[in-house]
Short mmCIF file of C-alpha atoms in Angstrom, two decimals:
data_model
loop_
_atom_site.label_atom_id
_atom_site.label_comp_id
_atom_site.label_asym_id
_atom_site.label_seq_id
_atom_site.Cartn_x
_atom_site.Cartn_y
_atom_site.Cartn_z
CA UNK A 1281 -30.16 -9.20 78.16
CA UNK A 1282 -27.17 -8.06 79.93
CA UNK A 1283 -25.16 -10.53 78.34
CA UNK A 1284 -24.12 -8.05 75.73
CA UNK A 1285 -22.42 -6.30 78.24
CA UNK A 1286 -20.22 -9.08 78.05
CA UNK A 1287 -19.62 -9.31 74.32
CA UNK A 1288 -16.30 -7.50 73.28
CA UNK A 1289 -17.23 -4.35 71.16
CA UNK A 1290 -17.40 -0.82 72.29
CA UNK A 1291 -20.82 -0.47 71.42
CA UNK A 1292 -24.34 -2.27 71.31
CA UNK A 1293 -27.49 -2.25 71.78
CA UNK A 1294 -30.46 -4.41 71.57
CA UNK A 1295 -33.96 -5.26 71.64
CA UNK A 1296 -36.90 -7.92 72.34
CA UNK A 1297 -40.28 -7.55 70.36
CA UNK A 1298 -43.10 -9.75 71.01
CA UNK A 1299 -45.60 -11.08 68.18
CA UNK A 1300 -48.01 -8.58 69.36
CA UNK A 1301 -45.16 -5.59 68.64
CA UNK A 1302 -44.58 -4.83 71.93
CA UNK A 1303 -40.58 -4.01 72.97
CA UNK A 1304 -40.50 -6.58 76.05
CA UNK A 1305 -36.65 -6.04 76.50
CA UNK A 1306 -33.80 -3.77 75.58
CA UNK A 1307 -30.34 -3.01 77.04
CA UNK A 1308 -27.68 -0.18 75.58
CA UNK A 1309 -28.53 3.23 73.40
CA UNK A 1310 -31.11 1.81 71.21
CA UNK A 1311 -31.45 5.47 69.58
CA UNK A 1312 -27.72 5.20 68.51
CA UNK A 1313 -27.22 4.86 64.61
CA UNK A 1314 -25.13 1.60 63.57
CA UNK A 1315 -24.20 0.29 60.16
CA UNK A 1316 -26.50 -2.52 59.58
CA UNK A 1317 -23.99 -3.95 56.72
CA UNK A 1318 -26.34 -7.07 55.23
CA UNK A 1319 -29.32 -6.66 57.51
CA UNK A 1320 -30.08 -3.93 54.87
CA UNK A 1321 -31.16 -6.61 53.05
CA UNK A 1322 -34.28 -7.72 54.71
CA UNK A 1323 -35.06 -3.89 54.54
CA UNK A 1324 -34.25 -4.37 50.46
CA UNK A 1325 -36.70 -7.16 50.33
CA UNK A 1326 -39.64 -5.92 52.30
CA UNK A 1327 -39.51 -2.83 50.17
CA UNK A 1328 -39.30 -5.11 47.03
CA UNK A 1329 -42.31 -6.76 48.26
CA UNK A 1330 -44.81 -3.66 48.69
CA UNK A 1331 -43.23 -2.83 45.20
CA UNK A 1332 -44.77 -6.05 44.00
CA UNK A 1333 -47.98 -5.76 46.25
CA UNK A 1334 -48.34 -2.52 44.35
CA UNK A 1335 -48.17 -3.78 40.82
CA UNK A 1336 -44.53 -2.04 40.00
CA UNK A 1337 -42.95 -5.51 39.74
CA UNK A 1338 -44.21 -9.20 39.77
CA UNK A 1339 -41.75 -12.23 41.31
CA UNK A 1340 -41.47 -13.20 38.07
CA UNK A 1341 -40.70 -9.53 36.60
CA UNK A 1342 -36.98 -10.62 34.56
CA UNK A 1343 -34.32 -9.12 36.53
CA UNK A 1344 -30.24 -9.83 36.41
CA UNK A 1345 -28.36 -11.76 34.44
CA UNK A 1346 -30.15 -13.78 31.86
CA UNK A 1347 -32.91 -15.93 33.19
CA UNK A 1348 -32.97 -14.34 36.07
CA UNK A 1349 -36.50 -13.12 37.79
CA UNK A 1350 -37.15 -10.75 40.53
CA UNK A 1351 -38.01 -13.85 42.74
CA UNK A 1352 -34.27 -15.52 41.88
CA UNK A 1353 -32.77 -12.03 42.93
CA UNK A 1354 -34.78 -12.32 46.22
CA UNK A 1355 -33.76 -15.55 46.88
CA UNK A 1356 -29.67 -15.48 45.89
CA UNK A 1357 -30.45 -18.32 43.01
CA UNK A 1358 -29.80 -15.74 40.22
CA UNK A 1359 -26.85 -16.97 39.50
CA UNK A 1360 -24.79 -13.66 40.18
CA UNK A 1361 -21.55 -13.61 41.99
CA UNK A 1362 -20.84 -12.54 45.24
CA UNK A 1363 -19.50 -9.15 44.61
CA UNK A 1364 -19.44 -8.66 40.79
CA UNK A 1365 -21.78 -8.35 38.47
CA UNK A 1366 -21.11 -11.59 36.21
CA UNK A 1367 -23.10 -14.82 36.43
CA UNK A 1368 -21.64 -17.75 38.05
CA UNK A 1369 -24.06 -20.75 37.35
CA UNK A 1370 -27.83 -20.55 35.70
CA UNK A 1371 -30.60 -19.00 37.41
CA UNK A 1372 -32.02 -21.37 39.98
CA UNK A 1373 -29.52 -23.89 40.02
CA UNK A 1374 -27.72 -22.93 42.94
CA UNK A 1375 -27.32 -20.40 46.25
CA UNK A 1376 -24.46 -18.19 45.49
CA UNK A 1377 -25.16 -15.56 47.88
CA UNK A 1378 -25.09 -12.33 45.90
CA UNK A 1379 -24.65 -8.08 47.15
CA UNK A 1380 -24.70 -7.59 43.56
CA UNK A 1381 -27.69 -9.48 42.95
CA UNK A 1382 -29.59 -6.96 45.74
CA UNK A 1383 -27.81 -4.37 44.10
CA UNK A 1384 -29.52 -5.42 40.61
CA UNK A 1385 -32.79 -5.73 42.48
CA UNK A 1386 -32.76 -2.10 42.61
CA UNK A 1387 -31.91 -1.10 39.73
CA UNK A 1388 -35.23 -3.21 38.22
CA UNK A 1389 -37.10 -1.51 40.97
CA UNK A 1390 -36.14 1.93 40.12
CA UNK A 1391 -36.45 1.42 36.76
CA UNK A 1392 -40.10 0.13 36.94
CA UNK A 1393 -41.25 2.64 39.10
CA UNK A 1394 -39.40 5.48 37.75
CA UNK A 1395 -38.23 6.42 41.87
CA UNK A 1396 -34.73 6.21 42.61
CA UNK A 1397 -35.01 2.62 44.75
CA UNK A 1398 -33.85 4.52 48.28
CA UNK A 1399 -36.31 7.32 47.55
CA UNK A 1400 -38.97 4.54 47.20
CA UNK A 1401 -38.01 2.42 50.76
CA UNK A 1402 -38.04 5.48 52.24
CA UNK A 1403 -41.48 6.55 51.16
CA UNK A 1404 -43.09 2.98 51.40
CA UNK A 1405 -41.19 1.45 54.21
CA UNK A 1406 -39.49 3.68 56.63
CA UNK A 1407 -42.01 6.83 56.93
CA UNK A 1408 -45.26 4.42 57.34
CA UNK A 1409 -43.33 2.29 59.91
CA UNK A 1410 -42.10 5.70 61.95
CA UNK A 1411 -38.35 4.44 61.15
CA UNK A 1412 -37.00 8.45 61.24
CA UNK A 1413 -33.46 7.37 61.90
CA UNK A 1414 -33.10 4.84 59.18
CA UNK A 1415 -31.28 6.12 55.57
CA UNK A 1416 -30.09 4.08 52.56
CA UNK A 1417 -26.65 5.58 52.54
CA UNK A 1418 -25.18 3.16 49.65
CA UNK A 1419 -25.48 0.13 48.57
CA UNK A 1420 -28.81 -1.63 48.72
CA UNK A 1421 -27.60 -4.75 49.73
CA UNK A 1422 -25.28 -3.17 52.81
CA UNK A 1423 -25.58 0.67 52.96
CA UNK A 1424 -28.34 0.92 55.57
CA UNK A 1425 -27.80 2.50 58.87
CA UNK A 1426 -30.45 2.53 61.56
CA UNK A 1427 -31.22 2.14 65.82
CA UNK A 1428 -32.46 -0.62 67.61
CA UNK A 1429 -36.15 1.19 67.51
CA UNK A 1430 -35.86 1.48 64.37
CA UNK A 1431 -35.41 -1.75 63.41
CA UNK A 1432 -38.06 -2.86 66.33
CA UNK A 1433 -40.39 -1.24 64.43
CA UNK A 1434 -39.31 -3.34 61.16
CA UNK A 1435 -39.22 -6.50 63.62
CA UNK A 1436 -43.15 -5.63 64.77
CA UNK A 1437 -43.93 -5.40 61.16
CA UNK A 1438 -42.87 -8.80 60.10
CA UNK A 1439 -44.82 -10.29 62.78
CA UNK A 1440 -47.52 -8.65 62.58
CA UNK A 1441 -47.69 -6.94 58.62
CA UNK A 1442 -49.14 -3.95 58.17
CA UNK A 1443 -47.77 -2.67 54.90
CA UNK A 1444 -48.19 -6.37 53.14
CA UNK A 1445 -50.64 -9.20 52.90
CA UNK A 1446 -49.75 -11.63 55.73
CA UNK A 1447 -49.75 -14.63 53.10
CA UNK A 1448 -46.87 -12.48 51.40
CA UNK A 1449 -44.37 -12.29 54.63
CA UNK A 1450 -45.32 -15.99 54.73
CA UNK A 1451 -43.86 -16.78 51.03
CA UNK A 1452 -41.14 -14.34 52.19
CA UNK A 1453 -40.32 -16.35 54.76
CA UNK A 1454 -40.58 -19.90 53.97
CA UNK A 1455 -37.89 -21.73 51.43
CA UNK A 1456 -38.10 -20.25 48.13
CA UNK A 1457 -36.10 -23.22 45.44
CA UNK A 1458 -35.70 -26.02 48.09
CA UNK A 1459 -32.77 -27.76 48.01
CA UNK A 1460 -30.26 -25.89 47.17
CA UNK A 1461 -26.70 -26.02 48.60
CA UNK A 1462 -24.19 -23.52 48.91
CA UNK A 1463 -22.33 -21.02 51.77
CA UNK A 1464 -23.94 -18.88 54.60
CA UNK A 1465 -21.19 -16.36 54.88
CA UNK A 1466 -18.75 -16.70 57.90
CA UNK A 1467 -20.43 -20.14 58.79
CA UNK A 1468 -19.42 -22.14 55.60
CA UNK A 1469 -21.09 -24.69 53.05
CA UNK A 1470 -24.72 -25.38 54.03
CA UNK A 1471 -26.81 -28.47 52.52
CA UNK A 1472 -29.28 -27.35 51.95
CA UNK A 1473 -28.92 -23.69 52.45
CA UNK A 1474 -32.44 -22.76 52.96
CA UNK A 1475 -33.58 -18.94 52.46
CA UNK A 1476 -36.64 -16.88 51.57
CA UNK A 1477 -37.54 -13.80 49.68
CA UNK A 1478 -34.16 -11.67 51.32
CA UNK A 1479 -34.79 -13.81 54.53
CA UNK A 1480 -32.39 -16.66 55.42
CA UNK A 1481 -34.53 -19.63 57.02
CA UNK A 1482 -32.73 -20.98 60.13
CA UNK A 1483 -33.90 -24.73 59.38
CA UNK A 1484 -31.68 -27.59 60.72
CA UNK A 1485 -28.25 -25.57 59.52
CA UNK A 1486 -25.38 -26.08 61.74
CA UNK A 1487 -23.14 -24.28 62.62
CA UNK A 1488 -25.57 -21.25 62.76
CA UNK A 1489 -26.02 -17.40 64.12
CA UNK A 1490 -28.81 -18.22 66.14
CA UNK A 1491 -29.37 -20.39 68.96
CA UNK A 1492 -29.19 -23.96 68.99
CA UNK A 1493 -32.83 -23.66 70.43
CA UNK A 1494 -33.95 -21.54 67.99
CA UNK A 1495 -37.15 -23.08 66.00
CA UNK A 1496 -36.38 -24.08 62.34
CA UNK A 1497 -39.54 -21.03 60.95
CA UNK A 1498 -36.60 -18.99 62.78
CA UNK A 1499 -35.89 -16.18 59.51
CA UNK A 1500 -34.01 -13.06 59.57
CA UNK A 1501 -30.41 -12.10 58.93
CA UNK A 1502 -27.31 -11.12 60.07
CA UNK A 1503 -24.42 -8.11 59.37
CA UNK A 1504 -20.58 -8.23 58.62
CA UNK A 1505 -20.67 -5.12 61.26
CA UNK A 1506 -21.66 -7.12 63.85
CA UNK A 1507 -25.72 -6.63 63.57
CA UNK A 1508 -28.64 -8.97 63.53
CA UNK A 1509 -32.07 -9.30 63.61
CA UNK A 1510 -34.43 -12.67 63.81
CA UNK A 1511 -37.61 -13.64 64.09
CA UNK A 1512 -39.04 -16.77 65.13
CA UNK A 1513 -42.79 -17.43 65.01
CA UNK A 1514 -42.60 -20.60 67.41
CA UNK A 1515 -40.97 -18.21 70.08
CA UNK A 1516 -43.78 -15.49 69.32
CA UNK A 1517 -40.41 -12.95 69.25
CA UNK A 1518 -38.11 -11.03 67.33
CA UNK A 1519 -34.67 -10.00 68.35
CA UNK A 1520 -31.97 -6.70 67.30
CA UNK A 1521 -28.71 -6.43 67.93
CA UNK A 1522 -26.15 -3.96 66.85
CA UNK A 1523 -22.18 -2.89 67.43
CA UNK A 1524 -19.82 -1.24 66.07
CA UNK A 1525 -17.38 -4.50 65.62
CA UNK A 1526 -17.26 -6.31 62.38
CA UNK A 1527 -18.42 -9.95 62.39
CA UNK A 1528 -15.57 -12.19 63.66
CA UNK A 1529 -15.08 -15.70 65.70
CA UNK A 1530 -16.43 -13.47 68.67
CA UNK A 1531 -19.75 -13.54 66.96
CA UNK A 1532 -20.44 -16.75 66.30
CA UNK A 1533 -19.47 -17.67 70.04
CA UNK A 1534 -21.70 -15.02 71.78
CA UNK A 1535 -24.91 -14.47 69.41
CA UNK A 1536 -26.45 -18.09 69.55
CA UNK A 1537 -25.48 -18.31 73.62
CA UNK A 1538 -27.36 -14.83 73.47
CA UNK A 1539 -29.91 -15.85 71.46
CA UNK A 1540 -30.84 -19.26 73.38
CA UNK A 1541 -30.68 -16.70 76.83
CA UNK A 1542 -33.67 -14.58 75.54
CA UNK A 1543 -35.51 -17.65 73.87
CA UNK A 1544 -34.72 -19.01 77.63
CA UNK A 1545 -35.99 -16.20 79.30
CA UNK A 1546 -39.20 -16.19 77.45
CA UNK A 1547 -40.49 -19.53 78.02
CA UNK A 1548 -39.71 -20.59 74.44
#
């Protein structure tokens, strides 16, 4: 784990949590708050889903632009653009990875359940899960800041659900509209570009943010500011990282060497 000593940024931390939600590894402040930037989105999601668990919303609840469901908001097939709200292509016809459509997500939430949405994640995700450093300070598809036990926490829970059904983590987390092409930010055009419900599905995509040993069941998601968080049920592990440097070339050389030095280290 000392690797990230290596990795030029200022600061980071990170963490290793095994299937059974125990912290097996961690190196750096992992009480220190970072901007998550787009790992707020898995938070958006898993919220989303205990909304839907608890009858506020179904997957197929309209949502967005015209056509548009809850699940195509989930799953960036709505159609939306990447940054504004104005459709690009019809619902379910392609992955145009979308802020605004997590941003619209939200805004159905809220309106269904009457909460303002970061009131709601905060009552039915972060307080159950113990995540006391963890706020929604703006956007809901980037505004989240949080620690490396924070997020531990979040990566114990998708292993091992507490808050949801296990058979709805599994949707969550296995390819929602197969098939469908388009571009995983800062790693170009993907065919097919594979995600879940908020959870991009590692599959056979290359190049990639994880580890060219990761499994292909590896889900999770990565930051702009430098943050990520997997899972991968094959390894029976989860992994955090945070820093304080936006996501660059220096990124995508040190996180899948990083990543294929834990999976190494645990026998995977």
């Amino acid at each position: 784990m000392r690797l990230i000593d290596e990795w030029p940024v200022d600061n980071a931390a990170t963490a290793v949590v095994s299937a059974g939600g125990d912290v097996v590894g961690s190196h750096g402040d992992t009480a220190r708050k970072f901007r998550l930037a787009s790992v707020s989105k898995p938070l958006t999601a898993y919220a989303a889903l205990i909304a839907i668990e608890e009858g506020v919303v179904e997957l197929g609840t309209p949502a967005g632009p015209e056509g548009s469901t809850v699940r195509h908001l989930l799953a960036h097939t709505s159609g939306l653009a990447f940054d504004a709200h104005k459709a690009m292509a019809e619902p379910g016809t392609r992955r145009l990875y979308s802020n605004a459509g997590f941003e619209q997500l939200a805004d159905a939430l809220a309106e269904h359940s009457g909460i303002p949405f970061a009131q709601y994640q905060a009552e039915a995700l972060f307080a159950p899960l113990g995540m006391t450093s963890t706020t929604l300070d703006g956007s809901p598809a980037s505004g989240a800041v949080s620690t490396v036990d924070d997020l531990a926490a979040f990566a114990a829970e998708l292993q091992a659900p507490k808050l949801l059904d296990p058979a709805t983590v599994a949707e969550a987390t296995n390819v929602v509209f197969p098939g469908l092409s388009g571009v995983l930010p800062g790693f170009g055009h993907q065919k097919p570009n594979d995600w879940g419900l908020g959870f991009e599905i590692r599959d056979h995509k290359s190049p990639h943010w994880t580890g060219a040993h990761s499994s292909p069941r590896t889900f999770g998601h990565f930051g702009q500011s430098g943050t990520f968080l997997w899972v991968d049920p094959d390894a029976g592990a989860a992994c955090v990282a945070l820093t304080d440097r936006a996501f660059g070339p220096w990124a995508a050389e040190v996180w899948p060497r990083y990543t294929d030095a834990v999976l190494a280290d645990l026998g995977a």
